[in-house]
Coordinates of C-alpha atoms in Angstrom, one line a residue:
M1 CA 54.2 18.5 36.7
F2 CA 56.3 21.3 35.4
N3 CA 54.2 21.6 32.3
T4 CA 50.9 21.7 34.3
L5 CA 52.3 24.4 36.6
C6 CA 53.3 26.5 33.7
R7 CA 49.9 26.4 32.1
L8 CA 48.2 27.1 35.4
L9 CA 50.4 29.9 36.8
L10 CA 51.7 31.8 33.7
P11 CA 49.3 34.2 31.9
P12 CA 48.5 33.4 28.3
C13 CA 50.8 36.2 27.0
L14 CA 53.8 34.4 28.5
L15 CA 53.0 30.9 27.5
A16 CA 54.4 31.4 24.0
M17 CA 57.6 32.8 25.5
T18 CA 58.1 29.7 27.8
A19 CA 57.0 27.3 25.1
G20 CA 60.6 26.4 24.2
L21 CA 61.3 25.5 27.9
A22 CA 58.1 23.5 28.1
H23 CA 59.1 21.4 25.2
A24 CA 62.3 20.4 26.8
Q25 CA 60.3 18.5 29.4
P26 CA 58.3 15.5 28.1
L27 CA 54.6 15.5 28.8
S28 CA 53.7 13.0 31.5
L29 CA 51.1 10.5 30.3
N30 CA 49.5 10.6 33.8
E31 CA 49.0 14.3 33.7
L32 CA 48.0 15.1 30.1
P33 CA 46.4 18.5 29.6
A34 CA 42.9 18.6 28.2
G35 CA 42.3 19.4 24.6
S36 CA 44.7 19.6 21.7
L37 CA 48.4 19.2 22.4
G38 CA 49.6 21.4 19.5
G39 CA 51.0 24.0 21.9
W40 CA 53.4 21.3 23.3
T41 CA 54.7 20.2 19.9
D42 CA 57.9 21.1 18.0
L43 CA 57.3 21.9 14.4
Y44 CA 59.4 21.7 11.2
V45 CA 58.3 22.9 7.8
E46 CA 59.4 20.5 5.1
E47 CA 61.2 22.2 2.2
G48 CA 61.8 20.3 -1.1
R49 CA 61.7 16.5 -1.0
A50 CA 59.8 14.4 1.5
L51 CA 61.9 13.4 4.5
G52 CA 62.0 10.1 6.4
L53 CA 61.9 9.5 10.1
A54 CA 65.6 9.3 10.5
E55 CA 66.1 12.6 8.8
A56 CA 63.4 14.2 10.9
Q57 CA 65.1 12.9 14.1
A58 CA 68.4 14.3 13.0
L59 CA 66.9 17.7 12.3
L60 CA 65.3 17.6 15.8
H61 CA 68.7 16.9 17.4
E62 CA 70.2 19.8 15.4
G63 CA 67.6 22.2 16.8
K64 CA 65.9 22.7 13.4
F65 CA 62.4 22.1 15.0
H66 CA 60.7 25.2 16.6
P67 CA 57.9 25.4 19.1
G68 CA 54.5 25.0 17.5
G69 CA 52.9 27.7 19.6
Q70 CA 49.3 26.9 18.5
P71 CA 47.0 24.5 20.3
I72 CA 45.7 23.4 16.9
L73 CA 48.0 23.6 13.8
S74 CA 46.1 25.7 11.2
Q75 CA 47.8 26.5 7.9
G76 CA 45.1 27.0 5.3
I77 CA 45.0 25.8 1.7
G78 CA 48.0 24.4 -0.1
S79 CA 50.4 24.6 2.8
K80 CA 53.7 22.7 2.8
P81 CA 54.1 19.4 4.6
R82 CA 54.9 19.6 8.3
W83 CA 56.6 17.5 10.9
L84 CA 55.4 17.6 14.4
H85 CA 57.2 16.2 17.4
L86 CA 55.8 15.5 20.8
A87 CA 57.9 14.2 23.7
L88 CA 56.1 12.0 26.2
I89 CA 57.0 10.0 29.3
N90 CA 55.4 7.1 31.0
P91 CA 56.4 7.5 34.7
T92 CA 54.9 4.1 35.7
A93 CA 56.4 0.6 35.5
A94 CA 53.7 -0.7 33.2
P95 CA 52.8 0.2 29.6
I96 CA 50.0 2.7 29.1
S97 CA 47.5 2.4 26.3
L98 CA 45.8 5.6 25.0
K99 CA 43.9 6.7 22.0
L100 CA 45.7 9.1 19.7
A101 CA 43.2 11.4 17.8
V102 CA 44.8 13.5 15.1
G103 CA 43.9 15.6 12.1
T104 CA 40.6 16.1 10.4
T105 CA 38.7 13.8 8.2
W106 CA 39.8 15.6 5.0
T107 CA 43.6 15.5 5.8
D108 CA 45.3 14.0 2.8
R109 CA 48.2 12.1 4.4
I110 CA 49.3 11.4 8.0
D111 CA 52.5 9.4 8.8
T112 CA 52.8 8.6 12.4
Y113 CA 55.9 7.2 14.1
L114 CA 56.4 6.3 17.8
V115 CA 60.0 6.1 19.0
H116 CA 61.1 4.5 22.3
D117 CA 64.7 4.6 23.5
G118 CA 65.7 5.8 20.0
Q119 CA 64.0 2.8 18.2
P120 CA 60.8 3.1 16.2
T121 CA 58.0 1.0 17.8
L122 CA 55.1 2.1 15.6
N123 CA 54.7 3.2 12.0
W124 CA 51.2 4.1 10.9
Q125 CA 49.9 5.8 7.7
T126 CA 46.4 7.1 7.1
G127 CA 44.5 10.0 5.4
D128 CA 41.8 10.3 2.8
E129 CA 44.3 9.6 0.0
L130 CA 44.4 6.0 1.2
A131 CA 41.6 3.5 0.5
Q132 CA 39.6 2.5 3.6
A133 CA 41.4 5.3 5.5
P134 CA 42.7 3.4 8.5
G135 CA 41.4 4.8 11.8
L136 CA 38.9 7.2 10.3
S137 CA 36.4 8.4 12.9
Q138 CA 33.5 10.4 11.3
G139 CA 33.2 13.9 12.6
I140 CA 36.5 13.6 14.6
G141 CA 39.5 12.7 12.4
Y142 CA 41.7 9.6 12.7
I143 CA 42.1 7.6 15.9
L144 CA 45.0 5.2 16.6
S145 CA 45.5 3.0 19.7
P146 CA 49.3 3.2 20.6
G147 CA 50.9 1.6 23.6
F148 CA 53.5 3.6 25.5
A149 CA 56.3 1.6 27.3
P150 CA 57.7 2.9 30.6
G151 CA 60.1 5.8 30.1
R152 CA 60.4 8.3 27.4
S153 CA 58.7 8.1 24.0
D154 CA 58.8 10.5 21.1
L155 CA 55.8 10.9 18.8
F156 CA 56.6 12.1 15.2
L157 CA 53.9 13.1 12.8
R158 CA 54.3 14.1 9.2
V159 CA 51.1 15.7 7.8
D160 CA 50.5 16.8 4.2
S161 CA 47.3 18.2 2.8
T162 CA 46.3 20.3 -0.2
D163 CA 43.0 21.0 1.5
P164 CA 43.1 23.4 4.5
L165 CA 45.6 21.9 6.9
I166 CA 43.9 21.7 10.3
F167 CA 45.7 19.3 12.7
P168 CA 44.5 18.9 16.3
I169 CA 46.3 16.3 18.4
E170 CA 44.7 14.6 21.4
L171 CA 45.7 11.8 23.7
L172 CA 42.6 10.2 25.3
T173 CA 41.7 7.4 27.6
D174 CA 39.4 4.7 26.2
E175 CA 36.5 6.2 28.2
Q176 CA 37.3 9.7 27.0
A177 CA 37.5 8.5 23.4
R178 CA 34.3 6.6 23.7
E179 CA 32.5 9.6 25.2
L180 CA 33.9 11.9 22.4
Q181 CA 32.7 9.5 19.7
Q182 CA 29.3 9.1 21.3
R183 CA 28.8 12.9 21.7
V184 CA 29.9 13.5 18.1
H185 CA 27.7 10.7 16.7
Y186 CA 24.6 11.9 18.6
S187 CA 25.1 15.5 17.6
Y188 CA 25.4 14.7 13.9
G189 CA 22.5 12.2 14.2
F190 CA 20.4 15.1 15.4
I191 CA 21.6 17.4 12.6
F192 CA 21.0 14.8 9.9
G193 CA 17.7 13.8 11.3
F194 CA 16.5 17.4 11.7
M195 CA 17.5 18.4 8.2
M196 CA 16.1 15.4 6.5
A197 CA 12.8 15.6 8.4
L198 CA 12.5 19.2 7.4
A199 CA 13.4 18.3 3.8
A200 CA 10.8 15.5 3.7
Y201 CA 8.2 17.9 5.2
N202 CA 8.8 20.5 2.5
A203 CA 8.9 17.9 -0.2
T204 CA 5.5 16.7 1.0
L205 CA 4.2 20.3 1.0
F206 CA 5.4 20.7 -2.6
F207 CA 3.5 17.6 -3.8
G208 CA 0.4 18.8 -1.9
L209 CA 0.5 22.5 -2.8
R210 CA 2.6 22.5 -5.9
K211 CA 4.7 25.4 -4.6
R212 CA 8.2 25.2 -6.0
S213 CA 9.7 27.2 -3.0
H214 CA 9.1 24.1 -0.8
L215 CA 10.7 21.8 -3.4
Y216 CA 13.8 24.1 -3.8
Y217 CA 14.1 24.4 0.0
A218 CA 14.0 20.6 0.4
V219 CA 16.8 20.3 -2.3
Y220 CA 18.8 23.0 -0.5
L221 CA 18.5 21.1 2.8
V222 CA 19.5 17.8 1.2
S223 CA 22.5 19.5 -0.4
L224 CA 23.5 20.8 3.1
V225 CA 23.2 17.3 4.5
V226 CA 25.4 16.0 1.7
L227 CA 28.0 18.7 2.3
I228 CA 28.1 17.9 6.1
A229 CA 28.3 14.1 5.3
C230 CA 31.3 14.8 3.0
Y231 CA 33.4 17.0 5.3
T232 CA 32.7 14.9 8.4
G233 CA 33.9 11.7 6.6
H234 CA 30.5 10.0 6.6
G235 CA 30.5 9.8 2.8
F236 CA 34.0 8.5 2.7
A237 CA 33.3 5.9 5.4
W238 CA 29.9 4.7 4.0
L239 CA 29.7 5.4 0.3
W240 CA 33.2 5.5 -1.3
P241 CA 35.7 4.0 1.1
D242 CA 37.7 2.4 -1.8
R243 CA 37.7 5.5 -3.9
P244 CA 40.1 8.2 -2.5
Q245 CA 40.0 9.9 -5.9
V246 CA 36.3 10.7 -5.2
Q247 CA 37.0 11.9 -1.7
R248 CA 39.6 14.3 -3.1
Y249 CA 36.9 16.5 -4.7
A250 CA 33.7 15.4 -3.0
I251 CA 33.8 18.1 -0.3
L252 CA 34.7 20.8 -2.7
V253 CA 32.0 19.9 -5.2
A254 CA 29.5 19.6 -2.4
M255 CA 30.3 23.1 -1.3
V256 CA 29.6 24.6 -4.7
I257 CA 26.4 22.6 -5.2
Y258 CA 25.2 23.6 -1.8
G259 CA 25.7 27.2 -2.7
C260 CA 23.9 26.8 -6.0
C261 CA 21.0 25.1 -4.4
G262 CA 20.8 28.0 -1.8
L263 CA 20.7 30.5 -4.6
L264 CA 18.1 28.5 -6.4
F265 CA 15.9 28.5 -3.4
A266 CA 16.4 32.2 -2.7
S267 CA 15.6 33.2 -6.3
R268 CA 12.3 31.3 -6.1
F269 CA 11.4 32.3 -2.6
L270 CA 12.1 36.0 -3.2
A271 CA 10.4 35.9 -6.6
L272 CA 13.4 37.6 -8.3
K273 CA 12.0 36.8 -11.7
E274 CA 9.0 39.1 -11.1
H275 CA 10.6 41.7 -8.8
A276 CA 14.3 41.8 -9.7
P277 CA 15.0 40.1 -13.1
R278 CA 18.5 41.7 -13.4
V279 CA 19.5 40.4 -10.0
L280 CA 18.2 37.0 -11.0
R281 CA 20.4 37.1 -14.1
F282 CA 23.4 38.0 -11.9
V283 CA 22.6 35.2 -9.5
Q284 CA 22.3 32.7 -12.3
S285 CA 25.6 33.8 -13.8
F286 CA 27.3 33.6 -10.4
A287 CA 26.1 30.0 -9.9
A288 CA 27.0 29.0 -13.4
A289 CA 30.5 30.5 -13.0
G290 CA 31.0 28.5 -9.8
L291 CA 30.0 25.2 -11.4
A292 CA 32.1 25.9 -14.4
A293 CA 35.2 26.8 -12.3
I294 CA 34.9 23.7 -10.2
A295 CA 34.4 21.5 -13.2
I296 CA 37.5 22.9 -15.0
S297 CA 39.6 22.4 -11.8
I298 CA 38.5 18.7 -11.7
L299 CA 39.2 18.2 -15.4
L300 CA 42.7 19.7 -14.9
D301 CA 43.1 17.5 -11.8
S302 CA 44.1 20.5 -9.7
Q303 CA 42.9 20.0 -6.1
L304 CA 44.5 23.3 -5.1
A305 CA 42.5 25.2 -7.7
A306 CA 39.3 23.3 -6.8
A307 CA 39.8 24.2 -3.1
L308 CA 40.3 27.9 -3.9
V309 CA 37.2 27.9 -6.1
A310 CA 35.0 26.1 -3.5
F311 CA 36.0 28.3 -0.5
N312 CA 35.8 31.5 -2.3
F313 CA 32.4 30.5 -3.8
A314 CA 31.1 29.6 -0.3
A315 CA 32.2 32.9 1.1
L316 CA 30.6 34.9 -1.7
F317 CA 27.4 32.7 -1.5
S318 CA 27.0 33.6 2.2
V319 CA 27.3 37.3 1.5
S320 CA 25.0 37.0 -1.5
M321 CA 22.2 35.5 0.6
V322 CA 22.4 38.4 3.1
L323 CA 22.3 40.9 0.2
L324 CA 19.3 39.2 -1.3
G325 CA 17.6 39.4 2.1
L326 CA 18.3 43.1 2.2
L327 CA 16.8 43.4 -1.3
T328 CA 13.5 41.9 -0.2
I329 CA 13.3 44.3 2.8
R330 CA 13.7 47.1 0.4
N331 CA 10.9 45.7 -1.7
S332 CA 8.7 45.7 1.4
R333 CA 8.2 41.9 1.5
P334 CA 7.2 40.9 5.0
S335 CA 8.5 37.4 4.7
G336 CA 11.9 38.8 3.7
R337 CA 12.6 39.7 7.3
Y338 CA 12.7 36.0 8.3
F339 CA 14.8 35.3 5.2
L340 CA 17.3 38.1 6.1
I341 CA 17.7 36.9 9.7
A342 CA 18.2 33.3 8.5
A343 CA 20.7 34.4 5.9
I344 CA 22.7 36.3 8.6
F345 CA 22.9 33.3 10.8
G346 CA 23.9 31.1 7.9
M347 CA 26.5 33.6 6.8
L348 CA 28.0 33.9 10.3
G349 CA 28.1 30.1 10.7
A350 CA 29.5 29.4 7.2
G351 CA 31.9 32.4 7.5
S352 CA 33.2 31.2 10.9
T353 CA 33.8 27.6 9.7
T354 CA 35.3 28.7 6.4
L355 CA 37.7 31.1 8.1
A356 CA 38.6 28.6 10.8
V357 CA 39.3 25.9 8.3
W358 CA 41.2 28.4 6.0
G359 CA 43.3 29.6 8.9
G360 CA 41.9 33.1 9.1
I361 CA 40.7 32.7 12.7
P362 CA 41.6 30.3 15.5
F363 CA 40.3 26.8 15.0
N364 CA 38.3 25.4 17.9
A365 CA 35.1 23.5 18.5
V366 CA 33.0 26.7 18.4
T367 CA 34.5 28.2 15.2
Y368 CA 34.7 24.8 13.4
H369 CA 31.1 23.7 14.2
A370 CA 29.6 27.2 13.7
L371 CA 28.4 26.1 10.2
E372 CA 26.3 23.3 11.7
F373 CA 24.9 25.6 14.5
G374 CA 24.2 28.4 12.0
M375 CA 22.6 26.0 9.5
V376 CA 20.2 24.6 12.1
I377 CA 19.1 28.1 13.1
E378 CA 19.0 29.1 9.4
A379 CA 16.9 26.1 8.4
T380 CA 14.4 26.8 11.2
L381 CA 14.1 30.5 10.3
F382 CA 13.8 29.6 6.6
A383 CA 10.9 27.2 7.5
L384 CA 9.3 30.1 9.4
A385 CA 9.7 32.3 6.4
L386 CA 8.1 29.7 4.2
S387 CA 5.2 29.4 6.6
Y388 CA 4.8 33.2 6.7
R389 CA 4.9 33.2 2.9
F390 CA 2.3 30.4 2.8
N391 CA 0.1 32.4 5.2
E392 CA 0.4 35.5 2.9
I393 CA -0.5 33.4 -0.1
S394 CA -3.3 31.6 1.8
G395 CA -4.8 35.0 2.7
S396 CA -4.7 36.1 -0.9
L397 CA -6.2 32.8 -1.9
V398 CA -9.1 33.2 0.6
E399 CA -9.9 36.6 -1.0
I400 CA -9.6 35.2 -4.5
N401 CA -11.8 32.2 -3.5
A402 CA -14.4 34.5 -2.1
L403 CA -14.4 36.4 -5.3
N404 CA -14.5 33.2 -7.2
D405 CA -17.4 31.9 -5.1
Q406 CA -19.3 35.2 -5.8
L407 CA -18.5 35.0 -9.5
S408 CA -19.5 31.3 -9.5
A409 CA -22.8 32.0 -7.9
E410 CA -23.5 34.7 -10.4
V411 CA -22.5 32.4 -13.3
A412 CA -24.6 29.6 -11.8
E413 CA -27.6 32.0 -11.5
R414 CA -27.0 33.2 -15.1
K415 CA -26.8 29.6 -16.3
K416 CA -30.0 28.8 -14.4
M417 CA -31.8 31.7 -16.1
E418 CA -30.5 30.6 -19.5
E419 CA -31.6 27.1 -18.8
Q420 CA -35.1 28.3 -17.8
I421 CA -35.2 30.4 -21.0
R422 CA -34.1 27.4 -23.0
Q423 CA -36.6 25.2 -21.3
L424 CA -39.4 27.7 -22.1
A425 CA -38.2 28.0 -25.7
F426 CA -37.9 24.3 -26.5
H427 CA -40.2 22.5 -24.1
D428 CA -43.9 22.4 -23.3
S429 CA -44.6 24.2 -20.0
L430 CA -47.3 21.8 -19.0
T431 CA -45.9 18.3 -19.7
E432 CA -42.2 19.5 -19.9
L433 CA -41.9 17.5 -23.1
P434 CA -40.1 18.9 -26.2
N435 CA -42.3 21.3 -28.1
R436 CA -42.8 21.6 -31.9
R437 CA -39.6 23.7 -32.4
L438 CA -37.3 21.1 -30.7
L439 CA -39.2 18.3 -32.4
L440 CA -38.5 19.7 -35.9
D441 CA -34.8 20.1 -34.9
R442 CA -34.6 16.5 -33.8
L443 CA -36.4 15.3 -37.0
E444 CA -33.7 17.0 -39.0
Q445 CA -31.1 15.2 -37.0
A446 CA -32.9 11.9 -37.5
V447 CA -33.0 12.4 -41.2
A448 CA -29.3 13.2 -41.3
A449 CA -28.5 10.1 -39.2
S450 CA -30.6 7.9 -41.5
K451 CA -28.7 9.2 -44.4
R452 CA -25.3 8.6 -42.7
K453 CA -26.1 5.2 -41.3
K454 CA -28.5 4.1 -44.2
S455 CA -31.0 3.1 -41.6
Y456 CA -34.8 3.6 -41.0
A457 CA -36.5 5.7 -38.5
A458 CA -40.2 6.3 -37.6
L459 CA -42.5 9.1 -36.6
I460 CA -45.6 8.2 -34.6
F461 CA -48.4 10.9 -34.6
L462 CA -51.2 10.4 -32.1
D463 CA -54.3 12.2 -31.0
L464 CA -56.2 11.5 -27.8
D465 CA -59.8 10.3 -28.3
N466 CA -62.7 11.7 -26.3
F467 CA -60.5 14.5 -24.8
K468 CA -62.8 17.4 -25.6
P469 CA -65.8 16.0 -23.6
L470 CA -63.6 15.6 -20.5
N471 CA -62.5 19.3 -20.8
D472 CA -66.1 20.4 -21.3
L473 CA -67.4 18.4 -18.4
H474 CA -64.7 18.9 -15.7
G475 CA -62.7 21.9 -16.9
H476 CA -59.2 22.5 -18.1
V477 CA -57.7 21.5 -14.8
V478 CA -58.7 17.8 -15.3
G479 CA -57.7 18.1 -18.9
D480 CA -54.2 19.2 -17.9
L481 CA -53.9 16.4 -15.4
L482 CA -54.8 13.9 -18.1
L483 CA -52.3 15.4 -20.6
M484 CA -49.5 15.1 -18.0
E485 CA -50.4 11.5 -17.2
A486 CA -50.5 10.7 -20.9
A487 CA -47.0 12.3 -21.4
T488 CA -45.6 10.1 -18.5
R489 CA -47.1 6.9 -20.1
L490 CA -45.7 7.8 -23.5
Q491 CA -42.2 8.2 -22.1
A492 CA -42.4 4.8 -20.5
C493 CA -43.0 3.2 -23.9
V494 CA -39.9 4.3 -25.7
R495 CA -36.1 4.3 -25.3
E496 CA -34.1 7.1 -23.9
T497 CA -32.7 7.9 -27.3
D498 CA -36.2 8.4 -28.7
T499 CA -38.2 11.6 -28.5
V500 CA -41.6 12.2 -27.1
A501 CA -43.0 15.7 -28.0
R502 CA -46.2 17.5 -27.4
F503 CA -47.3 18.8 -30.8
G504 CA -50.2 20.9 -29.6
G505 CA -53.5 20.5 -27.7
D506 CA -54.0 16.8 -27.2
E507 CA -51.6 15.7 -30.1
F508 CA -48.3 14.1 -29.4
V509 CA -45.4 12.9 -31.7
V510 CA -43.1 10.1 -30.9
M511 CA -39.9 9.8 -33.0
L512 CA -38.0 6.5 -33.1
N513 CA -34.4 6.6 -34.1
D514 CA -32.1 4.0 -35.7
L515 CA -34.5 1.1 -36.4
G516 CA -32.0 -0.7 -38.5
E517 CA -31.3 -1.2 -42.2
D518 CA -34.0 -3.8 -42.9
Q519 CA -37.3 -2.4 -44.0
S520 CA -39.5 -5.2 -42.8
A521 CA -37.9 -5.3 -39.4
S522 CA -38.2 -1.5 -39.1
F523 CA -41.9 -1.6 -39.9
A524 CA -42.4 -4.5 -37.3
L525 CA -40.5 -2.6 -34.6
A526 CA -42.5 0.6 -35.3
R527 CA -45.8 -1.4 -35.1
T528 CA -44.7 -3.0 -31.8
V529 CA -44.0 0.4 -30.2
A530 CA -47.3 1.9 -31.6
E531 CA -49.3 -1.0 -30.1
K532 CA -47.5 -0.6 -26.8
I533 CA -48.4 3.1 -26.8
L534 CA -52.0 2.3 -27.8
A535 CA -52.3 -0.1 -24.8
A536 CA -50.7 2.4 -22.4
I537 CA -52.9 5.3 -23.4
A538 CA -56.1 3.1 -23.2
G539 CA -55.8 2.6 -19.5
P540 CA -58.3 4.4 -17.2
Y541 CA -57.5 7.8 -15.7
R542 CA -58.5 8.6 -12.2
F543 CA -58.2 12.0 -10.5
T544 CA -59.3 13.5 -7.1
L545 CA -60.5 17.1 -7.2
A546 CA -60.8 19.4 -4.2
H547 CA -63.4 22.1 -4.7
S548 CA -63.4 25.6 -3.2
D549 CA -66.2 24.5 -0.8
E550 CA -63.8 21.9 0.7
T551 CA -65.7 19.0 -1.0
V552 CA -63.8 16.3 -2.8
A553 CA -64.8 14.6 -6.0
D554 CA -63.3 11.5 -7.7
V555 CA -63.1 11.7 -11.5
E556 CA -62.5 8.6 -13.7
H557 CA -62.2 8.8 -17.5
N558 CA -61.4 6.3 -20.2
C559 CA -59.3 7.7 -23.0
T560 CA -57.9 6.1 -26.1
A561 CA -55.6 7.3 -29.0
S562 CA -55.6 7.3 -32.7
I563 CA -52.2 6.7 -34.1
G564 CA -50.6 7.3 -37.5
V565 CA -47.1 5.9 -38.2
V566 CA -44.5 7.0 -40.9
V567 CA -41.5 4.8 -41.4
F568 CA -38.9 6.8 -43.4
T569 CA -35.3 6.8 -44.7
D570 CA -33.1 9.7 -45.8
H571 CA -34.6 9.9 -49.3
Q572 CA -38.1 10.5 -48.1
G573 CA -39.5 14.0 -47.5
S574 CA -38.6 16.9 -45.2
P575 CA -39.5 17.1 -41.4
D576 CA -42.7 19.1 -42.3
D577 CA -43.6 16.4 -44.9
L578 CA -43.1 13.6 -42.3
I579 CA -45.4 15.4 -39.8
K580 CA -48.0 15.9 -42.5
W581 CA -47.9 12.3 -43.5
G582 CA -48.1 11.2 -39.8
D583 CA -51.1 13.5 -39.4
D584 CA -52.8 12.0 -42.5
A585 CA -52.3 8.4 -41.2
M586 CA -53.6 9.5 -37.8
Y587 CA -56.7 11.0 -39.4
R588 CA -57.3 7.7 -41.2
A589 CA -57.1 5.9 -37.8
K590 CA -59.8 8.4 -36.5
M591 CA -62.0 7.6 -39.5
A592 CA -61.6 3.9 -38.9
G593 CA -63.2 4.2 -35.4
R594 CA -60.4 5.5 -33.2
N595 CA -58.2 3.5 -30.8
T596 CA -56.3 2.0 -33.8
I597 CA -53.1 2.3 -35.8
R598 CA -52.6 3.3 -39.5
F599 CA -49.3 3.4 -41.4
F600 CA -48.7 6.0 -44.0
G601 CA -48.4 4.6 -47.5
Q602 CA -50.1 1.3 -46.6
P603 CA -53.7 0.3 -47.4
D604 CA -56.1 0.1 -44.4

């Protein structure tokens, strides 16, 4: 009761003055103050060798302990081991069971002793230097369940840590401990879920858009999740519980890697390579120096050096992010405003947590968890910055696409004109068949192919019989219709690899490629195609004509063909010779009475 009245009635400035009196009175387990009990402890700094419980009790009786004064013991990096003493009293006639929550998850060694009536009743050791770390509670520290017998009990704690020594002490009921653990687990579940969802979203954007800023941001978020998992004890509890040597450096390495990933993202997002190459070289050197320093510290197995490297690197990283944001504002990058604001929140959060852990400012729930609050805000603002950047790029891409579309339309129109010119140059305008120029080119290719493959090819030269009377009687319109129909029938008689060309007037040439190496088979195949053409051309032609006086007339005409065939190999004549020979054979077919076939070089 006396202790409670002191805390309620005395102003804060006098609490430290009355602390020594307060410690003379044990804390009642029925009236425990809320929060950490560090202000009610007695403290002794261990000099030289490690002391045992009996020696600590003797020093307490000699008055060597002094009032702690701080609600939470905060001594920074590489501090000496400390003994804490807390006097407690159970005013009831029955034992009281409470939860003792002490330290932080990265505390190296905690030795806990409970003394009742001068006799030790509990001896408990934990810390992240021990495998399995008994009593580890992620995000809180270490929790023990001692029982307090009626009367006075003395709680002695020896704490030793190379990492920043932060040591809260709380006595909680089972319900309070359960609520605390539930609240901490929910909050970290939200943080981990938010960060990983944002990382997955940006990774998906990278695979879809191939923008490295999204990939580096996803890596940055994952490194932050790893860092939080390390210093909250989740990594030690889940991944390496039997490897305290990994836990010794995991948090410190994660701090440096997190900073390097942040610098990597900032360099890409702010396009330092294009806009500030000298700044980029400095950032790269800074990151490389941090990685090298932490690696050397681990190789030398110096936890103290690694801690100094990690915390200094983290502080400089936070300042660097803000300076990079200011650089983008100076370069008039609109998305840099979001980056700068996000970096400020990140710096404030990281700076608060770093200073609180290091002992530079009071350690409490707000200062300790400022990193997590700041990182959630920073991550959200960075996401907005990426979105703004994406909109900037998208706007530019829209303009570029519009120009590309215009250019593509011009190119397509140009290609269309070139195709039309090519069509006119190498194709007959009436039948759309290859003309004499294209025919000669393909004949040269056929001769070359025959030479290369040592195979035969054939040229079929044909002239339509009785075509001139049709033109004289019904005019060129009907003649043109017959020529187009004849061209269609010719194309249906040959393979796609063969060529059907209009040589001029009512003369056509069909070129058959790759007839094989056997001469007799080649002649037989050429005859088969020629006979097929002869039958196709000989069919009747029917046309319906509309006259200017709106009368309609049906015209029917029977047409045949005279065909000359030249089967050749590479050692026979030029393309002009082949056409001349085909024309000679066709003339012999005409002389033989039309509607027949003659082969060059063979008797009638």
